[in-house]
PDB file of C-alpha atoms in Angstrom:
ATOM      1  CA  MET F 753     -62.411  42.609 107.193  1.00 71.00           C
ATOM      2  CA  LYS F 754     -59.837  39.589 107.619  1.00 75.00           C
ATOM      3  CA  GLN F 755     -61.034  39.167 111.399  1.00 80.00           C
ATOM      4  CA  ALA F 756     -64.439  39.031 109.766  1.00 77.00           C
ATOM      5  CA  LYS F 757     -64.080  36.689 107.795  1.00 79.00           C
ATOM      6  CA  TRP F 758     -61.990  34.146 110.512  1.00 76.00           C
ATOM      7  CA  MET F 759     -65.091  34.766 112.947  1.00 76.00           C
ATOM      8  CA  VAL F 760     -67.752  33.823 110.374  1.00 74.00           C
ATOM      9  CA  ALA F 761     -65.041  30.840 109.177  1.00 74.00           C
ATOM     10  CA  THR F 762     -64.856  29.366 113.125  1.00 79.00           C
ATOM     11  CA  LEU F 763     -68.766  29.755 113.709  1.00 72.00           C
ATOM     12  CA  LEU F 764     -69.899  28.318 109.999  1.00 72.00           C
ATOM     13  CA  ILE F 765     -67.405  25.461 111.284  1.00 76.00           C
ATOM     14  CA  LEU F 766     -69.053  25.216 115.027  1.00 70.00           C
ATOM     15  CA  GLY F 767     -72.431  25.499 113.970  1.00 66.00           C
ATOM     16  CA  VAL F 768     -71.739  22.030 111.660  1.00 64.00           C
ATOM     17  CA  LEU F 769     -69.700  19.994 114.080  1.00 62.00           C
ATOM     18  CA  THR F 770     -72.696  21.198 116.502  1.00 66.00           C
ATOM     19  CA  TYR F 771     -74.998  20.029 113.738  1.00 63.00           C
ATOM     20  CA  LEU F 772     -73.098  16.749 113.726  1.00 57.00           C
ATOM     21  CA  TRP F 773     -72.615  16.165 117.021  1.00 56.00           C
ATOM     22  CA  GLY F 774     -76.379  16.775 118.380  1.00 58.00           C
ATOM     23  CA  ARG F 775     -78.074  14.242 115.011  1.00 55.00           C
ATOM     24  CA  ALA F 776     -75.432  11.427 115.727  1.00 47.00           C
ATOM     25  CA  PRO F 777     -72.742  11.174 118.328  1.00 45.00           C
ATOM     26  CA  ASP F 778     -72.451   7.769 118.347  1.00 45.00           C
ATOM     27  CA  LYS F 779     -71.132   8.114 114.727  1.00 43.00           C
ATOM     28  CA  LEU F 780     -68.412  10.342 116.690  1.00 41.00           C
ATOM     29  CA  THR F 781     -66.747   7.857 119.150  1.00 41.00           C
ATOM     30  CA  THR F 782     -65.159   4.943 117.703  1.00 38.00           C
ATOM     31  CA  ASP F 783     -65.412   3.186 120.832  1.00 43.00           C
ATOM     32  CA  THR F 784     -68.903   2.006 120.000  1.00 45.00           C
ATOM     33  CA  PRO F 785     -68.178  -1.614 117.612  1.00 45.00           C
ATOM     34  CA  VAL F 786     -70.969  -1.667 115.417  1.00 46.00           C
ATOM     35  CA  SER F 787     -72.747  -5.042 116.091  1.00 49.00           C
ATOM     36  CA  GLY F 788     -76.894  -3.985 114.586  1.00 64.00           C
ATOM     37  CA  PRO F 789     -79.286  -3.970 117.153  1.00 80.00           C
ATOM     38  CA  LEU F 790     -79.746  -5.007 120.368  1.00 84.00           C
ATOM     39  CA  THR F 791     -81.900  -8.206 120.786  1.00 89.00           C
ATOM     40  CA  GLU F 792     -83.387  -8.007 124.416  1.00 92.00           C
ATOM     41  CA  VAL F 793     -83.155 -11.411 126.223  1.00 91.00           C
ATOM     42  CA  PRO F 794     -85.779 -11.017 130.117  1.00 91.00           C
ATOM     43  CA  ALA F 795     -84.223 -11.611 133.218  1.00 90.00           C
ATOM     44  CA  PRO F 796     -84.278 -14.950 134.268  1.00 90.00           C
ATOM     45  CA  ILE F 797     -87.082 -15.348 137.063  1.00 90.00           C
ATOM     46  CA  GLY F 798     -86.001 -15.200 140.727  1.00 89.00           C
ATOM     47  CA  CYS F 799     -82.274 -13.304 139.336  1.00 89.00           C
ATOM     48  CA  GLN F 800     -80.717 -12.382 142.626  1.00 88.00           C
ATOM     49  CA  LEU F 801     -77.936 -10.412 141.502  1.00 89.00           C
ATOM     50  CA  LYS F 802     -76.196  -9.405 144.532  1.00 89.00           C
ATOM     51  CA  GLY F 803     -74.300 -12.946 146.203  1.00 88.00           C
ATOM     52  CA  GLU F 804     -75.384 -15.871 144.547  1.00 89.00           C
ATOM     53  CA  GLY F 805     -75.657 -14.186 140.939  1.00 91.00           C
ATOM     54  CA  CYS F 806     -77.758 -14.877 137.796  1.00 92.00           C
ATOM     55  CA  GLU F 807     -77.329 -17.333 135.276  1.00 93.00           C
ATOM     56  CA  ILE F 808     -78.408 -15.874 132.250  1.00 93.00           C
ATOM     57  CA  GLU F 809     -79.052 -17.997 128.587  1.00 92.00           C
ATOM     58  CA  ILE F 810     -78.912 -16.806 125.420  1.00 90.00           C
ATOM     59  CA  ASP F 811     -80.264 -18.470 122.838  1.00 88.00           C
ATOM     60  CA  GLY F 812     -76.984 -19.090 120.098  1.00 83.00           C
ATOM     61  CA  LEU F 813     -74.469 -17.739 122.345  1.00 87.00           C
ATOM     62  CA  GLY F 814     -74.600 -19.947 125.874  1.00 89.00           C
ATOM     63  CA  SER F 815     -74.729 -19.301 129.100  1.00 91.00           C
ATOM     64  CA  PHE F 816     -72.697 -16.460 131.524  1.00 94.00           C
ATOM     65  CA  LEU F 817     -72.625 -16.204 135.610  1.00 94.00           C
ATOM     66  CA  VAL F 818     -73.558 -12.411 136.281  1.00 95.00           C
ATOM     67  CA  ARG F 819     -72.606 -11.431 139.972  1.00 95.00           C
ATOM     68  CA  MET F 820     -72.440  -8.847 142.198  1.00 94.00           C
ATOM     69  CA  PRO F 821     -71.362  -8.781 145.444  1.00 93.00           C
ATOM     70  CA  GLU F 822     -73.868  -9.786 148.737  1.00 91.00           C
ATOM     71  CA  THR F 823     -73.443  -5.967 149.639  1.00 88.00           C
ATOM     72  CA  VAL F 824     -73.732  -3.124 147.403  1.00 86.00           C
ATOM     73  CA  VAL F 825     -73.141   0.437 149.273  1.00 84.00           C
ATOM     74  CA  PRO F 826     -73.834   4.180 147.812  1.00 85.00           C
ATOM     75  CA  LEU F 827     -70.582   5.547 147.186  1.00 87.00           C
ATOM     76  CA  GLU F 828     -68.561   2.699 147.576  1.00 90.00           C
ATOM     77  CA  LYS F 829     -67.166   0.270 144.904  1.00 93.00           C
ATOM     78  CA  ALA F 830     -68.190  -2.535 144.008  1.00 93.00           C
ATOM     79  CA  VAL F 831     -67.624  -5.374 141.795  1.00 95.00           C
ATOM     80  CA  PHE F 832     -70.200  -6.849 139.369  1.00 96.00           C
ATOM     81  CA  ARG F 833     -68.614  -9.650 137.259  1.00 96.00           C
ATOM     82  CA  VAL F 834     -69.582 -11.362 134.155  1.00 96.00           C
ATOM     83  CA  MET F 835     -68.291 -14.797 133.843  1.00 94.00           C
ATOM     84  CA  PRO F 836     -69.271 -16.674 130.300  1.00 93.00           C
ATOM     85  CA  GLN F 837     -70.091 -19.949 130.553  1.00 90.00           C
ATOM     86  CA  GLY F 838     -68.301 -22.499 127.988  1.00 83.00           C
ATOM     87  CA  GLU F 839     -68.220 -22.202 124.668  1.00 79.00           C
ATOM     88  CA  ALA F 840     -70.024 -18.591 125.006  1.00 75.00           C
ATOM     89  CA  ALA F 841     -66.812 -17.153 126.054  1.00 73.00           C
ATOM     90  CA  LYS F 842     -64.828 -17.871 122.611  1.00 79.00           C
ATOM     91  CA  ALA F 843     -67.796 -15.329 120.528  1.00 81.00           C
ATOM     92  CA  VAL F 844     -67.613 -12.285 123.521  1.00 89.00           C
ATOM     93  CA  GLY F 845     -66.119  -9.082 121.924  1.00 88.00           C
ATOM     94  CA  GLU F 846     -67.261  -6.196 125.041  1.00 92.00           C
ATOM     95  CA  ILE F 847     -69.349  -6.472 127.136  1.00 94.00           C
ATOM     96  CA  ARG F 848     -70.820  -3.265 128.854  1.00 95.00           C
ATOM     97  CA  VAL F 849     -73.398  -2.129 132.045  1.00 95.00           C
ATOM     98  CA  ASP F 850     -75.300   0.990 132.504  1.00 94.00           C
ATOM     99  CA  PHE F 851     -76.848   1.337 136.082  1.00 91.00           C
ATOM    100  CA  GLU F 852     -80.479   2.989 135.969  1.00 91.00           C
ATOM    101  CA  MET F 853     -82.876   4.009 138.665  1.00 84.00           C
ATOM    102  CA  ILE F 854     -86.340   3.523 136.893  1.00 81.00           C
ATOM    103  CA  GLY F 855     -87.970   7.278 136.727  1.00 80.00           C
ATOM    104  CA  MET F 856     -84.796   8.776 138.534  1.00 75.00           C
ATOM    105  CA  ASP F 857     -81.753  11.146 136.663  1.00 75.00           C
ATOM    106  CA  MET F 858     -78.939   9.573 138.572  1.00 76.00           C
ATOM    107  CA  GLY F 859     -76.638  10.829 136.188  1.00 80.00           C
ATOM    108  CA  ILE F 860     -74.384   8.445 134.000  1.00 85.00           C
ATOM    109  CA  ASN F 861     -72.969   5.297 135.116  1.00 87.00           C
ATOM    110  CA  ALA F 862     -72.001   2.787 132.209  1.00 92.00           C
ATOM    111  CA  TYR F 863     -69.033   0.604 132.639  1.00 95.00           C
ATOM    112  CA  ARG F 864     -66.597  -1.257 129.694  1.00 95.00           C
ATOM    113  CA  LEU F 865     -65.848  -4.445 131.419  1.00 95.00           C
ATOM    114  CA  ASP F 866     -62.386  -5.763 131.376  1.00 95.00           C
ATOM    115  CA  ARG F 867     -62.042  -9.000 129.918  1.00 93.00           C
ATOM    116  CA  LEU F 868     -58.979 -10.992 132.314  1.00 93.00           C
ATOM    117  CA  ALA F 869     -56.707 -14.011 131.320  1.00 91.00           C
ATOM    118  CA  ASP F 870     -59.418 -16.678 132.094  1.00 90.00           C
ATOM    119  CA  GLY F 871     -62.346 -15.010 130.079  1.00 90.00           C
ATOM    120  CA  THR F 872     -63.546 -13.362 132.459  1.00 93.00           C
ATOM    121  CA  TYR F 873     -65.394  -9.914 132.679  1.00 96.00           C
ATOM    122  CA  ARG F 874     -65.131  -7.739 135.667  1.00 95.00           C
ATOM    123  CA  GLU F 875     -65.212  -3.976 136.057  1.00 96.00           C
ATOM    124  CA  GLU F 876     -65.137  -2.031 139.603  1.00 95.00           C
ATOM    125  CA  ILE F 877     -68.249   0.286 139.697  1.00 93.00           C
ATOM    126  CA  ILE F 878     -69.274   2.912 141.997  1.00 88.00           C
ATOM    127  CA  LEU F 879     -73.089   4.088 142.045  1.00 87.00           C
ATOM    128  CA  PRO F 880     -74.373   7.305 143.435  1.00 86.00           C
ATOM    129  CA  VAL F 881     -76.683   8.568 147.016  1.00 82.00           C
ATOM    130  CA  CYS F 882     -80.382   8.821 145.630  1.00 77.00           C
ATOM    131  CA  THR F 883     -81.847  11.522 147.696  1.00 74.00           C
ATOM    132  CA  THR F 884     -85.077  10.180 148.171  1.00 78.00           C
ATOM    133  CA  ASP F 885     -83.730   7.147 149.632  1.00 74.00           C
ATOM    134  CA  ARG F 886     -84.962   4.666 147.117  1.00 75.00           C
ATOM    135  CA  SER F 887     -82.753   1.588 146.327  1.00 79.00           C
ATOM    136  CA  ASP F 888     -85.090   0.018 143.167  1.00 84.00           C
ATOM    137  CA  TRP F 889     -81.722   0.094 140.595  1.00 86.00           C
ATOM    138  CA  ARG F 890     -81.321  -2.204 137.606  1.00 91.00           C
ATOM    139  CA  ALA F 891     -78.462  -3.080 136.190  1.00 93.00           C
ATOM    140  CA  ASN F 892     -78.845  -3.012 131.660  1.00 94.00           C
ATOM    141  CA  LEU F 893     -75.854  -5.599 130.737  1.00 95.00           C
ATOM    142  CA  SER F 894     -75.407  -5.586 126.723  1.00 94.00           C
ATOM    143  CA  ILE F 895     -73.468  -8.208 125.558  1.00 93.00           C
ATOM    144  CA  HIS F 896     -71.684  -7.387 122.056  1.00 92.00           C
ATOM    145  CA  SER F 897     -70.602 -11.240 120.147  1.00 88.00           C
ATOM    146  CA  THR F 898     -69.531 -12.372 116.707  1.00 84.00           C
ATOM    147  CA  ALA F 899     -73.539 -13.988 117.016  1.00 82.00           C
ATOM    148  CA  GLY F 900     -75.254 -10.598 117.807  1.00 87.00           C
ATOM    149  CA  ALA F 901     -76.101  -7.941 120.527  1.00 91.00           C
ATOM    150  CA  TYR F 902     -78.408  -8.972 123.451  1.00 93.00           C
ATOM    151  CA  LEU F 903     -79.298  -6.483 126.431  1.00 95.00           C
ATOM    152  CA  VAL F 904     -80.168  -8.509 130.169  1.00 94.00           C
ATOM    153  CA  ARG F 905     -82.053  -6.103 132.549  1.00 94.00           C
ATOM    154  CA  LEU F 906     -80.980  -7.263 136.152  1.00 94.00           C
ATOM    155  CA  PRO F 907     -82.999  -5.450 139.009  1.00 92.00           C
ATOM    156  CA  PHE F 908     -81.093  -5.058 142.273  1.00 89.00           C
ATOM    157  CA  SER F 909     -81.288  -3.471 145.010  1.00 85.00           C
ATOM    158  CA  VAL F 910     -78.471  -1.516 146.549  1.00 85.00           C
ATOM    159  CA  ASP F 911     -77.455  -1.632 151.077  1.00 83.00           C
ATOM    160  CA  ARG F 912     -78.442   1.872 153.101  1.00 73.00           C
ATOM    161  CA  SER F 913     -75.029   2.843 153.989  1.00 61.00           C
ATOM    162  CA  ARG F 914     -73.086   2.425 156.815  1.00 56.00           C
TER     163      ARG F 914
END
């Protein structure tokens, strides 16, 4: 009888935790900052994320230079950089990037960028191989700051495997 009570109590606790997790998983982690809704900022026209990079202008916050290496190959490390320009660096709290391929399930490819001493944010990334030989990706860049949270969707293409 005592074992049955423990079993019921354990199942009840697991059921409550499962319900809470399915209902609001972001509430169970402290890794995601609470900064309100994301304001979507349009990507600059003619943005070349690879190589020279793109300069993104966010009203009320400032400008950011976002850059990837000239060559990005699946399953190989590449460095993703965001360089706040001028006063924008003081207001930034966290920068994240989530890579996706439209219409394909490529798994979770999300990274939180580390802030370096010079104010640059960077992270080594590795993108998976698409089995259908597609190479069109989108970097969803989110910038969390004292002025709010912003989202910029930056399209780019990966190079073929060497």
